[in-house]
CSV table of C-alpha atoms in Angstrom, one decimal:
chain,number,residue,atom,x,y,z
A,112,UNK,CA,99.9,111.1,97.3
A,113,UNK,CA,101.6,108.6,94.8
A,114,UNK,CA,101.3,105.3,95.7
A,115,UNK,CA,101.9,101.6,94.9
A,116,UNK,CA,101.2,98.2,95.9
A,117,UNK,CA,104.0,96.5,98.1
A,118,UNK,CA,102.4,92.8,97.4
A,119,UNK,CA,102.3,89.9,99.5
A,120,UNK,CA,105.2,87.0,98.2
A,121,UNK,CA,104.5,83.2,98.5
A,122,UNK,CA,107.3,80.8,98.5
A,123,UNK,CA,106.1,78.3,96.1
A,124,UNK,CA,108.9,75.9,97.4
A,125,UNK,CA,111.7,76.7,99.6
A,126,UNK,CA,114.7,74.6,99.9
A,127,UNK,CA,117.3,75.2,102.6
A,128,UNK,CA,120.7,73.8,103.0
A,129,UNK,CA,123.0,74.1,105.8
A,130,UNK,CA,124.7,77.0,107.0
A,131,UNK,CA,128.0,78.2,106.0
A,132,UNK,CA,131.1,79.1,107.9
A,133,UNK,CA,129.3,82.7,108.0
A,134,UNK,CA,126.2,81.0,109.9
A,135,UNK,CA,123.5,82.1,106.5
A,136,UNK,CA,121.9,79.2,104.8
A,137,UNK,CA,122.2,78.8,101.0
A,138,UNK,CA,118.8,78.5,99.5
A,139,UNK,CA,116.5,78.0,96.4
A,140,UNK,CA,112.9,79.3,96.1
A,141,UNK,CA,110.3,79.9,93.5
A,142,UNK,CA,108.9,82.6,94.4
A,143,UNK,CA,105.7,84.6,92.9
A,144,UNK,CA,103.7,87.6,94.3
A,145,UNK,CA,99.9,88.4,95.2
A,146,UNK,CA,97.3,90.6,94.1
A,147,UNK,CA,97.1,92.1,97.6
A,148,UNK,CA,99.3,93.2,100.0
A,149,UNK,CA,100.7,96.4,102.2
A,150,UNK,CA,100.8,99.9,100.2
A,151,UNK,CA,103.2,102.4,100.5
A,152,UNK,CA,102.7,106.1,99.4
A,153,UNK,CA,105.0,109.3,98.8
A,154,UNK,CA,104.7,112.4,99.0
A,155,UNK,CA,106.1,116.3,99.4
A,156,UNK,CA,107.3,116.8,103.2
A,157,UNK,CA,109.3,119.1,105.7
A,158,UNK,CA,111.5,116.0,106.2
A,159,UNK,CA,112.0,112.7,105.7
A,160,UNK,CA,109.2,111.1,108.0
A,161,UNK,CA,106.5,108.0,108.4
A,162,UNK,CA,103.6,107.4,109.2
A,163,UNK,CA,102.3,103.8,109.7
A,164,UNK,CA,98.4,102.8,109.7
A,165,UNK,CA,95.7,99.8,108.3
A,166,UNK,CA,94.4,97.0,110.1
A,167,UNK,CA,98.2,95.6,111.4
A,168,UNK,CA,100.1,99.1,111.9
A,169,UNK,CA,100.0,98.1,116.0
A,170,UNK,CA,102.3,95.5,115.0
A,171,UNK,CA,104.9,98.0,114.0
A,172,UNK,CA,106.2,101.4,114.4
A,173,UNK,CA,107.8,104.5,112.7
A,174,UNK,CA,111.4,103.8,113.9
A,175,UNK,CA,114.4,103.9,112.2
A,176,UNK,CA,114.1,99.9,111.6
A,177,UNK,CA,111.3,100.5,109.7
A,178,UNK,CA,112.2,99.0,106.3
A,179,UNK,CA,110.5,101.7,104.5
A,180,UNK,CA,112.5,104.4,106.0
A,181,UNK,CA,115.9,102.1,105.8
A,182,UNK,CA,114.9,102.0,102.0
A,183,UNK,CA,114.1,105.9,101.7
A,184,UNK,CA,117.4,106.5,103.4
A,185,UNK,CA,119.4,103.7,101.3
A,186,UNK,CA,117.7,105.4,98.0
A,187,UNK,CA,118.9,108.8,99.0
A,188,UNK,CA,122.7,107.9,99.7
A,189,UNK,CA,122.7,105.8,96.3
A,190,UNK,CA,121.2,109.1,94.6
A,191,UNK,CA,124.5,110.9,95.6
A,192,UNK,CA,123.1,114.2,95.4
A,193,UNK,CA,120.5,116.2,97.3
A,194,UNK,CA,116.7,115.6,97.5
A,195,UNK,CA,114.2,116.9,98.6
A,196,UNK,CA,112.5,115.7,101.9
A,197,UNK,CA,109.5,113.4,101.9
A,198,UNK,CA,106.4,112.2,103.6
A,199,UNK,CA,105.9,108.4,103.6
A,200,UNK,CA,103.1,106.5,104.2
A,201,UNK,CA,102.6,102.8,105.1
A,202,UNK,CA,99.1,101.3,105.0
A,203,UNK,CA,100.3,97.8,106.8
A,204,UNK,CA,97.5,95.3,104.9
A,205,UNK,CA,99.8,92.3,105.7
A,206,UNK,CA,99.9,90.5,109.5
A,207,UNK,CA,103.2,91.0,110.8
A,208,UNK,CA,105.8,88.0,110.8
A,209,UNK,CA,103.6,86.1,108.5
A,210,UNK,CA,105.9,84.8,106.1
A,211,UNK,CA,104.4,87.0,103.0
A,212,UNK,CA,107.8,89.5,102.6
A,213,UNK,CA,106.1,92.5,103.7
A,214,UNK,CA,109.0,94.5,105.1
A,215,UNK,CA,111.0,93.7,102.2
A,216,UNK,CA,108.3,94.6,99.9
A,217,UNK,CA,107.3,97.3,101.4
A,218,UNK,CA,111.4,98.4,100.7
A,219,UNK,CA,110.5,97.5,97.6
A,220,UNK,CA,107.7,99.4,96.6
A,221,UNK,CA,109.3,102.5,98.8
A,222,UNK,CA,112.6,102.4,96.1
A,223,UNK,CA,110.2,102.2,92.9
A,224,UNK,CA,108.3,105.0,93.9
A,225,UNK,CA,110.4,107.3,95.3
A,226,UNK,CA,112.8,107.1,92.0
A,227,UNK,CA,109.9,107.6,90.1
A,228,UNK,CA,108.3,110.5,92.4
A,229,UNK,CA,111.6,112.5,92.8
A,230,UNK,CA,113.0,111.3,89.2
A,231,UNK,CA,116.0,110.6,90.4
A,232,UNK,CA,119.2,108.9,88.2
A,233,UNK,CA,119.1,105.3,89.1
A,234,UNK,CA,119.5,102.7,86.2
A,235,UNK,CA,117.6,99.4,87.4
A,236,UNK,CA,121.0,97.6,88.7
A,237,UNK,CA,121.4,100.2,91.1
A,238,UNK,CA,117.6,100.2,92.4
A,239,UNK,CA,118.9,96.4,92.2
A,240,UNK,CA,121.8,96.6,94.8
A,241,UNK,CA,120.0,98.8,96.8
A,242,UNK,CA,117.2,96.3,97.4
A,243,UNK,CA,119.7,93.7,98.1
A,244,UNK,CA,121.2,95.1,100.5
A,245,UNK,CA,118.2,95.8,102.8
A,246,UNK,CA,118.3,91.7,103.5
A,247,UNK,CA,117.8,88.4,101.7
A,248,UNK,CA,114.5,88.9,100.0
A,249,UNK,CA,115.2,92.3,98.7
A,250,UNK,CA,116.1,91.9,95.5
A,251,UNK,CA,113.2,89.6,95.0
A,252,UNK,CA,110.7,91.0,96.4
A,253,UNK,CA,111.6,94.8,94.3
A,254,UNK,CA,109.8,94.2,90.5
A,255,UNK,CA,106.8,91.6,92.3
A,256,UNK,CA,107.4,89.3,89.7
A,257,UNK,CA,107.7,85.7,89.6
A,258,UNK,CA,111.7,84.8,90.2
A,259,UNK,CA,113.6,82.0,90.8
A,260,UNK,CA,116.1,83.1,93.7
A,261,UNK,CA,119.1,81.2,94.9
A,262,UNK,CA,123.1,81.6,97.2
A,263,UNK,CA,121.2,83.9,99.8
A,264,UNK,CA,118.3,85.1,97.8
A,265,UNK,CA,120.5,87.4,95.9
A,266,UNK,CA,120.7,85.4,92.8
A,267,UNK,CA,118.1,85.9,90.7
A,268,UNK,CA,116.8,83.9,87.6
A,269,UNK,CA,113.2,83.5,85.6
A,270,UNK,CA,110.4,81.5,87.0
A,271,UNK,CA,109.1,79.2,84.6
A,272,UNK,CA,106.0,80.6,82.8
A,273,UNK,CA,103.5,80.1,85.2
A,274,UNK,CA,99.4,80.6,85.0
A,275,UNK,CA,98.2,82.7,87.0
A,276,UNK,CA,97.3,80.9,90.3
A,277,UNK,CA,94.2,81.4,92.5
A,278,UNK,CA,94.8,81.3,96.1
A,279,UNK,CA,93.9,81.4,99.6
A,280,UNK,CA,96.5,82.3,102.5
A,281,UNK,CA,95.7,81.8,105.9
A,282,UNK,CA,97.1,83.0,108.6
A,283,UNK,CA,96.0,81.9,112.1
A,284,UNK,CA,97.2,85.4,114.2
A,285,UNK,CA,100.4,84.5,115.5
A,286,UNK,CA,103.7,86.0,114.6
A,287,UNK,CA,106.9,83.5,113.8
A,288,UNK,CA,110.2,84.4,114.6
A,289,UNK,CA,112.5,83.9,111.5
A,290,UNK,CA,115.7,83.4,113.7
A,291,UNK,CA,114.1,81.1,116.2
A,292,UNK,CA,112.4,79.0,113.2
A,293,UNK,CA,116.3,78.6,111.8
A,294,UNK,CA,117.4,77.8,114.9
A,295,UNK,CA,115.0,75.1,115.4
A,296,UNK,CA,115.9,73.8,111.8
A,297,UNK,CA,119.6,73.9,112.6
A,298,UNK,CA,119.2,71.8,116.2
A,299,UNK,CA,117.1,69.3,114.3
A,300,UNK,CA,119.9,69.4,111.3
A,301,UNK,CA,117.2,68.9,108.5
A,302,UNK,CA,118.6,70.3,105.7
A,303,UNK,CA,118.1,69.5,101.9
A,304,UNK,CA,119.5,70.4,98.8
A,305,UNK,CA,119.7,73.6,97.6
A,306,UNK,CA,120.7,72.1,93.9
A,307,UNK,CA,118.3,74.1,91.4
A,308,UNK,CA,115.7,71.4,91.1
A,309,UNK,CA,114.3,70.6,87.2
A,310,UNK,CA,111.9,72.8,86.4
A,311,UNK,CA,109.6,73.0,83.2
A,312,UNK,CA,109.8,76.0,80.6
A,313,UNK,CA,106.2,76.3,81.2
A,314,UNK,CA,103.6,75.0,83.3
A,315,UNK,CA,100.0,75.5,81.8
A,316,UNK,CA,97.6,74.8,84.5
A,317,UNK,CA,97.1,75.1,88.3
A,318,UNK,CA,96.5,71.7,88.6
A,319,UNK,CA,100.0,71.1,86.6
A,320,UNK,CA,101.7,73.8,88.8
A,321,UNK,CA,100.2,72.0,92.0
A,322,UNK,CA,101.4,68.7,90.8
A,323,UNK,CA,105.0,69.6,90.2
A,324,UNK,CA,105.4,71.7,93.0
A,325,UNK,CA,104.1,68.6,95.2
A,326,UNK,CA,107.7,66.7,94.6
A,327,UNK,CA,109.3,69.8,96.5
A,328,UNK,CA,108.9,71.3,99.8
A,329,UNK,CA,109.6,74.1,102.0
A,330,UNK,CA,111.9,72.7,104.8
A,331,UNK,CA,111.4,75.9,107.1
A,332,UNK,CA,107.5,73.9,107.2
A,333,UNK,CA,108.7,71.4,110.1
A,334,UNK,CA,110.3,73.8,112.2
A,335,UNK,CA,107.5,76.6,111.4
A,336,UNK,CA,105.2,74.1,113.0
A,337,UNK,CA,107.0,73.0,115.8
A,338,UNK,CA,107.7,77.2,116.8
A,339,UNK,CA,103.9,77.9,116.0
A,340,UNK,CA,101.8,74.2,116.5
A,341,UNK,CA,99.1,76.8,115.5
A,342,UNK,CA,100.2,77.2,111.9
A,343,UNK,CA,100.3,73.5,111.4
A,344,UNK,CA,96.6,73.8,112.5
A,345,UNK,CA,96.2,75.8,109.6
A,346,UNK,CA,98.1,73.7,107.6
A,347,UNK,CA,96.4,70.7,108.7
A,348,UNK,CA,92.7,72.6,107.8
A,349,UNK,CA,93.5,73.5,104.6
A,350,UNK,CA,95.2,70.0,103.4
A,351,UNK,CA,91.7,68.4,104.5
A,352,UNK,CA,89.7,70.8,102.2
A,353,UNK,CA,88.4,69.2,99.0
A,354,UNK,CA,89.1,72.9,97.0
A,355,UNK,CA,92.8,72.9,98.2
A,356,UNK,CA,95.3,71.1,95.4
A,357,UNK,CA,98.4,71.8,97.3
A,358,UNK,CA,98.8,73.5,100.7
A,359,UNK,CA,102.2,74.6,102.1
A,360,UNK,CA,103.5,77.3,104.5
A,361,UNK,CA,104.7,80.6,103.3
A,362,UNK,CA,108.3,81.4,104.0
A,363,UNK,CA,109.7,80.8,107.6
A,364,UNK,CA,106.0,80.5,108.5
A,365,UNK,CA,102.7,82.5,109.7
A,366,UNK,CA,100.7,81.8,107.0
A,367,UNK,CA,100.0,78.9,105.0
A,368,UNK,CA,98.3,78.9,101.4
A,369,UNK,CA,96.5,76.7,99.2
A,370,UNK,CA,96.3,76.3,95.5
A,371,UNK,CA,92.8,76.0,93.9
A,372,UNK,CA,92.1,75.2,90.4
A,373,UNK,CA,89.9,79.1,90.0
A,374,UNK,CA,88.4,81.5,91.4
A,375,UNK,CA,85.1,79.6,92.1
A,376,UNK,CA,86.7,77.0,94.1
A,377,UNK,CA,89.3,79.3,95.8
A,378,UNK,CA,86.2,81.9,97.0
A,379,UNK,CA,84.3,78.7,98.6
A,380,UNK,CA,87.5,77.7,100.2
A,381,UNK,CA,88.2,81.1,101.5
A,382,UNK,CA,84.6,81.6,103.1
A,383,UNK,CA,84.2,77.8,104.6
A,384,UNK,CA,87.7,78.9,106.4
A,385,UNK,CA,86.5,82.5,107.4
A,386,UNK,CA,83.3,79.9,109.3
A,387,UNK,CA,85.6,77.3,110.6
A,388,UNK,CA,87.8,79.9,112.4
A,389,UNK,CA,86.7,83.0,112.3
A,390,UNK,CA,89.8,84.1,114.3
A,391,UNK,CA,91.8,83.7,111.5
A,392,UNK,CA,93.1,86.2,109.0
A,393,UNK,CA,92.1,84.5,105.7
A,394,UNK,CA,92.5,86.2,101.9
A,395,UNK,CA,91.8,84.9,98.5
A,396,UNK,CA,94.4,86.5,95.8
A,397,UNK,CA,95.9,85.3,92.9
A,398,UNK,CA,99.4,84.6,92.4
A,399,UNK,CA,101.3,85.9,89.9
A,400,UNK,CA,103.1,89.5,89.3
A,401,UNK,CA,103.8,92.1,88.5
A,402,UNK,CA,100.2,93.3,89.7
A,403,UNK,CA,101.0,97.7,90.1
């Protein structure tokens, strides 16, 4: 079975503005991708089917909803001819509503690999507006590279050259609801700018990174909190951790991550977390892309 590595994304910053006459929020988000994350493999079948296991598959099922079948089923209308059936498999790494992208790239990682696997004829912009259309991350989240998105996540641009970041995410086993994290931000009216903020060509070191992405935020944070008070008890751990130089939450919340200046530092941060809660799901990756 061919597989690949659907990685875990971090929004570096996320800025959200208010919503239009539609009801979506315009947006603007660095976003980068980690070393680890949910794996998705293909291979020959009787029909198109799923199967879904790892250490979070009881947090979701086989259906029709799955993102990895929508995907498969996306890939083979775009293909416009037929193809051969296949078996799909799902090793779910990633907690569930954490705020790390994993259904969108684990759509991701299902397009890539079943193009390759079943060498079908779709140029890049097609794979493109396939992934887009599966929701707002899924054009970013389908190469894992670092990306600048912005309108609804479907407008794409280059990160600045970034080094590659050690990190630890921490996620404190609760899922967030996306829609009822919005809906808190909308009742509290909190919104920011969603101008593209001025960004270096190139930042050299983590501690650079750290300090520029310290003047922005992620304004899902607040209302991530106030849904889950246990994420900002994560939040709160991590910001008092000497190792940590910036700590934010992750998307619409779930799981926080902090920055660290290397490995070294990072792998002591990680292990005094694992002893302060063990409860908690806690990983040290790097950040960066594209890793498979």
């Amino acid at each position: 079975m061919a597989s690949r590595l659907a990685p875990a994304k971090v929004n570096l910053f996320l800025h959200v503005g208010a919503p239009d006459a539609t009801g979506y929020h315009p947006l603007c988000s660095l976003m980068t991708f980690a070393d680890f994350g949910d794996r998705v493999g293909v291979a020959g079948g009787d029909a198109l089917d799923l199967v879904v296991d790892g250490p979070f598959a009881a947090g979701l099922s086989a259906s029709d909803d799955n993102l990895v079948l929508r995907a498969a089923r996306a890939l083979i209308a775009e293909a416009r001819r037929p193809v051969e059936p296949v078996a799909l498999r799902l090793e779910k790494r990633l907690p569930v509503a954490s705020g790390l992208g994993g259904g969108s790239s684990d759509a991701g990682a299902t397009l890539r690999l079943m193009r390759e696997a079943l060498q079908l004829p779709i140029d890049d912009g097609r794979l493109e507006a396939v992934a887009a259309s599966l929701g707002a991350d899924g054009a970013a989240c389908l190469w894992g590279r670092p990306v600048l998105a912005e309108g609804y996540g479907e407008i794409l641009s280059p990160a600045p050259d970034l080094p590659v970041l050690d990190a630890v995410l921490v996620n404190p086993g609760v899922p967030v609801s996306t829609p009822q994290v919005y809906r808190t931000l909308d009742a509290t009216a909190a919104f920011g700018s969603v101008a593209r903020p001025a960004m270096p060509e190139a930042l050299e070191t983590p501690q650079e990174a750290a300090a520029w992405l310290s003047t922005l935020r992620n304004d899902l944070e607040a209302p991530a909190v106030a849904v889950a008070p246990e994420v900002g008890a994560v939040l709160e751990t991590l910001r008092g951790e000497p190792e940590a130089l910036l700590a934010r939450v992750s998307g619409s919340g779930g799981t926080c991550f902090a920055l660290c200046a290397s490995d070294i530092e990072a792998e002591g941060l990680a292990e005094r977390i694992e002893a302060i809660a063990p409860r908690w799901w806690v990983k040290r990756c790097r950040l960066g892309g594209p890793w498979d």
